[in-house]
Coordinates of C-alpha atoms and ligand atoms in Angstrom, one line a residue:
M718 CA 0.0 0.0 0.0
P719 CA 1.2 3.5 -0.8
A720 CA 2.7 6.1 1.7
I721 CA -0.1 8.5 0.7
L722 CA -2.9 6.5 2.5
N723 CA -5.6 7.6 4.9
A724 CA -4.4 5.2 7.6
D725 CA -5.5 5.9 11.2
L726 CA -3.5 3.6 13.4
H727 CA -4.2 5.1 16.8
C728 CA -7.6 5.5 18.6
H729 CA -9.5 4.5 21.7
S730 CA -12.8 2.8 22.4
V731 CA -14.9 2.2 25.5
V732 CA -12.6 -0.8 26.2
S733 CA -10.1 1.8 27.5
D734 CA -10.7 5.6 27.7
G735 CA -12.7 6.3 24.5
T736 CA -16.4 7.0 24.5
L737 CA -17.4 5.1 21.3
T738 CA -17.7 1.3 20.8
P739 CA -15.4 -0.4 18.3
E740 CA -18.4 -0.6 15.9
E741 CA -19.1 3.1 16.2
L742 CA -15.4 3.9 15.6
A743 CA -15.4 1.6 12.5
A744 CA -18.4 3.4 11.1
R745 CA -16.9 6.8 11.9
A746 CA -13.6 5.9 10.4
K747 CA -15.3 4.7 7.2
A748 CA -17.4 7.9 7.0
N749 CA -14.2 10.0 7.4
G750 CA -12.5 8.2 4.5
V751 CA -10.1 6.0 6.5
E752 CA -8.7 3.2 4.4
L753 CA -6.6 1.3 7.0
W754 CA -7.6 1.3 10.6
A755 CA -6.3 0.1 14.0
L756 CA -8.0 0.3 17.4
T757 CA -5.3 0.8 20.0
D758 CA -6.8 0.7 23.4
H759 CA -4.5 1.4 26.4
D760 CA -3.0 -1.8 27.8
E761 CA -5.9 -3.8 26.4
I762 CA -6.8 -6.0 23.4
G763 CA -10.3 -6.9 24.6
G764 CA -11.8 -4.9 21.7
Q765 CA -9.8 -6.4 18.9
R766 CA -12.2 -9.1 17.7
R767 CA -15.1 -6.6 17.6
A768 CA -13.0 -4.0 15.9
A769 CA -11.7 -6.5 13.2
A770 CA -15.3 -7.7 12.6
A771 CA -16.6 -4.2 12.4
A772 CA -13.8 -3.2 10.0
R773 CA -14.7 -6.1 7.8
A774 CA -18.4 -5.2 7.8
Q775 CA -17.4 -1.6 6.8
G776 CA -15.0 -2.7 4.1
L777 CA -12.1 -1.2 6.0
K778 CA -8.6 -2.8 6.1
Y779 CA -7.6 -3.5 9.6
L780 CA -4.4 -4.0 11.8
T781 CA -4.6 -5.3 15.4
G782 CA -3.5 -2.6 17.9
T783 CA -2.8 -1.6 21.4
E784 CA -1.0 1.3 23.2
I785 CA 1.2 0.1 26.1
S786 CA 2.0 2.3 29.1
V787 CA 5.8 2.2 29.8
T788 CA 8.0 3.9 32.3
F789 CA 11.3 5.1 30.9
A790 CA 13.6 7.5 32.7
D791 CA 10.8 8.3 35.2
E792 CA 8.4 9.4 32.5
T793 CA 5.4 7.6 31.1
V794 CA 6.0 6.7 27.4
H795 CA 3.4 5.0 25.2
I796 CA 4.3 2.3 22.8
V797 CA 1.8 1.4 20.1
G798 CA 1.8 -2.3 18.9
L799 CA 0.4 -3.0 15.5
G800 CA -0.3 -6.2 13.5
F801 CA 0.4 -8.7 16.4
D802 CA -1.4 -12.0 16.9
A803 CA -4.2 -10.9 19.3
D804 CA -4.5 -14.6 20.5
D805 CA -0.8 -14.7 21.6
P806 CA -0.8 -15.5 25.4
R807 CA 2.5 -13.5 25.9
M808 CA 0.7 -10.3 24.8
A809 CA -2.4 -11.0 26.9
E810 CA -0.3 -11.8 30.0
G811 CA 1.9 -8.7 29.7
L812 CA -1.1 -6.4 29.2
S813 CA -3.0 -8.0 32.1
A814 CA 0.0 -7.3 34.4
T815 CA 0.3 -3.7 33.1
R816 CA -3.4 -3.1 33.9
G817 CA -3.1 -4.6 37.4
G818 CA -2.0 -1.5 39.2
R819 CA -4.8 0.8 37.9
E820 CA -7.3 0.0 40.6
A821 CA -5.1 0.9 43.6
R822 CA -3.8 3.9 41.7
A823 CA -7.4 5.1 41.1
R824 CA -8.3 4.8 44.8
E825 CA -5.2 6.7 45.8
M826 CA -6.1 9.4 43.2
S827 CA -9.5 9.7 44.7
D828 CA -8.1 9.9 48.3
Q829 CA -5.9 12.8 47.2
L830 CA -8.7 14.6 45.4
A831 CA -10.8 14.2 48.6
Q832 CA -8.1 16.0 50.5
V833 CA -8.6 19.1 48.3
G834 CA -12.3 19.0 48.7
I835 CA -13.4 16.8 45.7
K836 CA -15.4 13.9 47.2
G837 CA -16.5 10.7 45.6
A838 CA -14.2 10.9 42.6
Y839 CA -13.5 7.1 42.5
E840 CA -17.2 6.3 42.3
G841 CA -17.8 9.3 40.0
A842 CA -15.0 8.1 37.6
L843 CA -16.4 4.6 37.6
K844 CA -19.6 5.8 35.9
Y845 CA -17.5 6.5 32.8
V846 CA -15.5 3.3 32.9
G847 CA -16.4 0.8 30.2
N848 CA -13.9 -1.8 31.3
P849 CA -13.4 -2.3 35.1
E850 CA -9.7 -3.2 34.6
L851 CA -9.1 0.0 32.8
I852 CA -9.9 3.0 35.0
S853 CA -7.8 5.9 33.8
R854 CA -7.1 9.6 34.5
T855 CA -9.5 10.3 31.5
H856 CA -12.4 8.9 33.5
F857 CA -11.6 11.1 36.5
A858 CA -11.3 14.1 34.1
R859 CA -14.8 13.4 32.8
F860 CA -16.2 13.3 36.3
L861 CA -14.6 16.6 37.3
V862 CA -16.1 18.2 34.2
E863 CA -19.5 16.8 34.9
T864 CA -19.4 18.2 38.5
G865 CA -18.4 21.6 37.3
V866 CA -15.0 21.6 39.0
C867 CA -13.4 22.3 35.6
K868 CA -14.8 23.4 32.2
D869 CA -13.0 20.8 30.1
T870 CA -10.8 17.7 30.5
G871 CA -7.7 19.7 29.4
E872 CA -8.2 22.0 32.5
V873 CA -8.6 18.9 34.7
F874 CA -5.3 17.6 33.6
R875 CA -3.6 21.0 34.1
R876 CA -5.0 21.6 37.5
Y877 CA -5.3 18.1 39.0
L878 CA -4.0 15.1 37.1
T879 CA -0.4 15.9 36.1
D880 CA 2.9 15.6 38.0
G881 CA 2.9 17.8 41.1
K882 CA -0.8 18.4 41.1
P883 CA -3.1 17.2 43.9
G884 CA -4.7 14.2 42.1
Y885 CA -1.5 12.9 40.5
V886 CA -0.3 9.5 41.6
P887 CA 3.1 8.4 40.2
H888 CA 2.9 4.9 38.8
R889 CA 5.4 2.4 37.5
W890 CA 4.2 0.8 34.2
A891 CA 5.8 -1.9 32.0
S892 CA 9.5 -1.7 31.0
L893 CA 10.3 -0.5 27.5
R894 CA 12.0 -3.9 26.9
D895 CA 9.0 -6.0 27.9
A896 CA 6.5 -3.9 26.0
V897 CA 8.5 -4.1 22.8
H898 CA 9.1 -7.8 23.2
W899 CA 5.4 -8.6 23.9
I900 CA 4.6 -6.9 20.6
T901 CA 7.4 -8.2 18.4
R902 CA 7.2 -11.8 19.8
S903 CA 3.6 -11.9 18.9
G904 CA 4.4 -10.9 15.3
G905 CA 3.7 -7.2 15.5
V906 CA 5.6 -4.0 15.0
A907 CA 6.4 -1.6 18.0
V908 CA 6.0 2.1 17.4
I909 CA 6.9 5.0 19.7
A910 CA 3.6 7.0 20.2
H911 CA 3.5 10.8 20.0
P912 CA 7.2 11.4 20.8
A913 CA 6.7 15.2 21.1
R914 CA 4.6 14.8 24.2
Y915 CA 7.4 13.5 26.5
R916 CA 9.3 15.9 28.7
F917 CA 12.7 14.5 27.9
T918 CA 16.1 16.1 27.7
P919 CA 17.8 15.6 24.3
N920 CA 20.0 12.8 26.0
E921 CA 17.0 11.0 27.4
E922 CA 15.2 11.2 24.1
Y923 CA 18.3 9.8 22.3
A924 CA 18.4 7.0 24.9
L925 CA 14.7 6.2 24.3
F926 CA 15.1 5.9 20.6
T927 CA 18.4 4.0 20.9
E928 CA 17.1 1.5 23.4
F929 CA 13.8 1.1 21.6
K930 CA 15.6 0.1 18.4
A931 CA 18.0 -2.2 20.3
H932 CA 14.9 -4.1 21.8
G933 CA 13.5 -4.5 18.3
G934 CA 11.2 -1.4 17.9
R935 CA 10.8 -0.4 14.3
G936 CA 8.4 2.6 14.1
V937 CA 7.6 6.1 15.4
E938 CA 4.4 8.2 15.1
V939 CA 5.3 11.1 12.9
V940 CA 1.8 12.4 12.0
T941 CA -0.5 12.3 15.1
G942 CA -3.3 14.3 16.6
S943 CA -0.7 15.2 19.3
H944 CA 1.8 16.8 17.0
T945 CA 1.9 20.2 15.5
S946 CA 3.1 20.4 11.8
A947 CA 6.6 21.5 13.1
E948 CA 6.7 18.5 15.4
A949 CA 5.8 16.2 12.5
V950 CA 8.7 17.6 10.5
R951 CA 11.0 17.2 13.4
Y952 CA 10.1 13.5 14.0
A953 CA 10.2 12.7 10.3
E954 CA 13.9 13.7 10.6
T955 CA 14.2 11.5 13.8
A956 CA 12.6 8.6 11.9
R957 CA 15.2 9.0 9.1
E958 CA 18.1 9.4 11.6
F959 CA 17.2 6.2 13.5
G960 CA 16.0 4.2 10.4
L961 CA 12.5 3.8 11.7
A962 CA 9.2 3.5 9.8
A963 CA 6.6 6.2 10.2
S964 CA 3.1 5.8 11.6
R965 CA 0.0 8.0 11.4
G966 CA -2.9 8.2 13.9
S967 CA -5.4 10.6 15.3
D968 CA -5.4 9.4 18.9
F969 CA -9.2 9.9 18.8
H970 CA -11.0 9.4 22.1
C971 CA -14.3 11.2 22.0
P972 CA -16.3 13.4 19.6
D973 CA -16.6 16.2 22.3
E974 CA -13.0 16.0 23.6
S975 CA -10.7 15.1 20.7
H976 CA -9.6 17.9 18.5
T977 CA -8.5 15.5 15.8
D978 CA -11.2 13.3 14.3
L979 CA -10.5 9.8 12.9
G980 CA -8.6 10.1 9.6
Q981 CA -8.6 13.9 9.6
L982 CA -4.9 14.6 9.6
P983 CA -2.1 15.3 7.1
Y984 CA -0.6 12.4 5.1
L985 CA 2.8 11.0 6.0
P986 CA 5.8 12.8 4.3
G987 CA 6.3 10.7 1.1
E988 CA 9.9 9.9 1.5
L989 CA 9.5 7.9 4.8
T990 CA 8.8 4.2 4.9
P991 CA 5.2 3.9 6.2
V992 CA 4.8 1.4 9.0
W993 CA 2.1 -0.5 7.0
E994 CA 4.8 -1.4 4.5
L995 CA 6.4 -3.6 7.2
L996 CA 3.0 -5.1 8.0
A997 CA 1.7 -5.9 4.6
D998 CA 1.1 -9.6 5.5
R999 CA -0.7 -8.7 8.8
I1000 CA -3.4 -6.5 7.3
Q1001 CA -6.9 -8.1 7.6
Ligands
AMP2244 P1 -3.6 7.1 32.3 O1 -3.3 6.0 31.4 O2 -4.7 6.7 33.3 O3 -2.4 7.8 32.9 O4 -4.3 8.2 31.4 C1 -3.7 8.7 30.3 C2 -4.7 9.3 29.3 O5 -5.1 10.6 29.8 C3 -4.1 9.6 28.0 O6 -4.1 8.5 27.2 C4 -5.0 10.7 27.4 O7 -6.2 10.1 26.9 C5 -5.4 11.4 28.7 N1 -4.6 12.7 28.9 C6 -3.3 12.8 29.3 N2 -2.9 14.1 29.3 C7 -4.0 14.8 28.9 C8 -4.3 16.2 28.7 N3 -3.4 17.1 29.0 N4 -5.5 16.5 28.3 C9 -6.5 15.6 28.1 N5 -6.3 14.3 28.2 C10 -5.1 13.9 28.6
MN2245 MN1 -6.1 7.9 26.4
MN2246 MN1 -0.8 8.0 24.4
MN2247 MN1 -3.7 7.1 22.7

């Protein structure tokens, strides 16, 4: 498939912190002109069967997907996995272990928010949760908007849910090495998600890309809903420098919250190797 392709290889359903079902996402992707799609729920592959079936029903080409939470140099990094075998037990076990800490973290977040006068946040967040194993900061953010504490989810993250703020609980996720291995050993390609979002020094970023490659990682998101056009240019250069394939994805979560809709983003720069070229035999 060509580099100039409306591929959207990053989005979320109710199986993690999105608000649409896999079927609703498939229909929306199709309506928006997406040609190749992947559902990439956080630390979960529970929506993969439904997504693949919905893609087939819509006449969309599909790659399996997930977005794994990783801790690297004391920062949370997201690694997208594409085109793996969703029935591989190594992937399922790794993701299950990664999800395991979320419940206790959520209770601690709620306790901290109570200390600044916001009561019942755990129960409030749970109302938005589609998957009991996947309670995330996004669900807390929706509750704080509902109760009028903040006007939108962006404000909730700025005031409460980021490092140093009263509802932020540091958490240790999977290692970079494990996440890349779960993906590659189940036949997929590992991709560094939205690299411009991390607060790394140049040395730390260099270490991330170097170690990611050494573990077998092969791709980086260049065009994403999280990047400005200048950031896309910058990471196109990084992709070339490290010999990585380029990926493209909206990171769509919700019609009311996401500023980038499914498939509505610039094409990949033509001179890069698109990640779907590495995955030609994994496309369903
Ligand atoms: P968690 O995995 O529970 O730490 O939640 C991470 C999720 O929170 C991300 O995948 C985004 O969906 C959301 N998120 C993180 N930062 C922001 C932000 N500044 N504004 C809105 N949503 C955010
Ligand atoms: Mn999310
Ligand atoms: Mn992410
Ligand atoms: Mn995402």
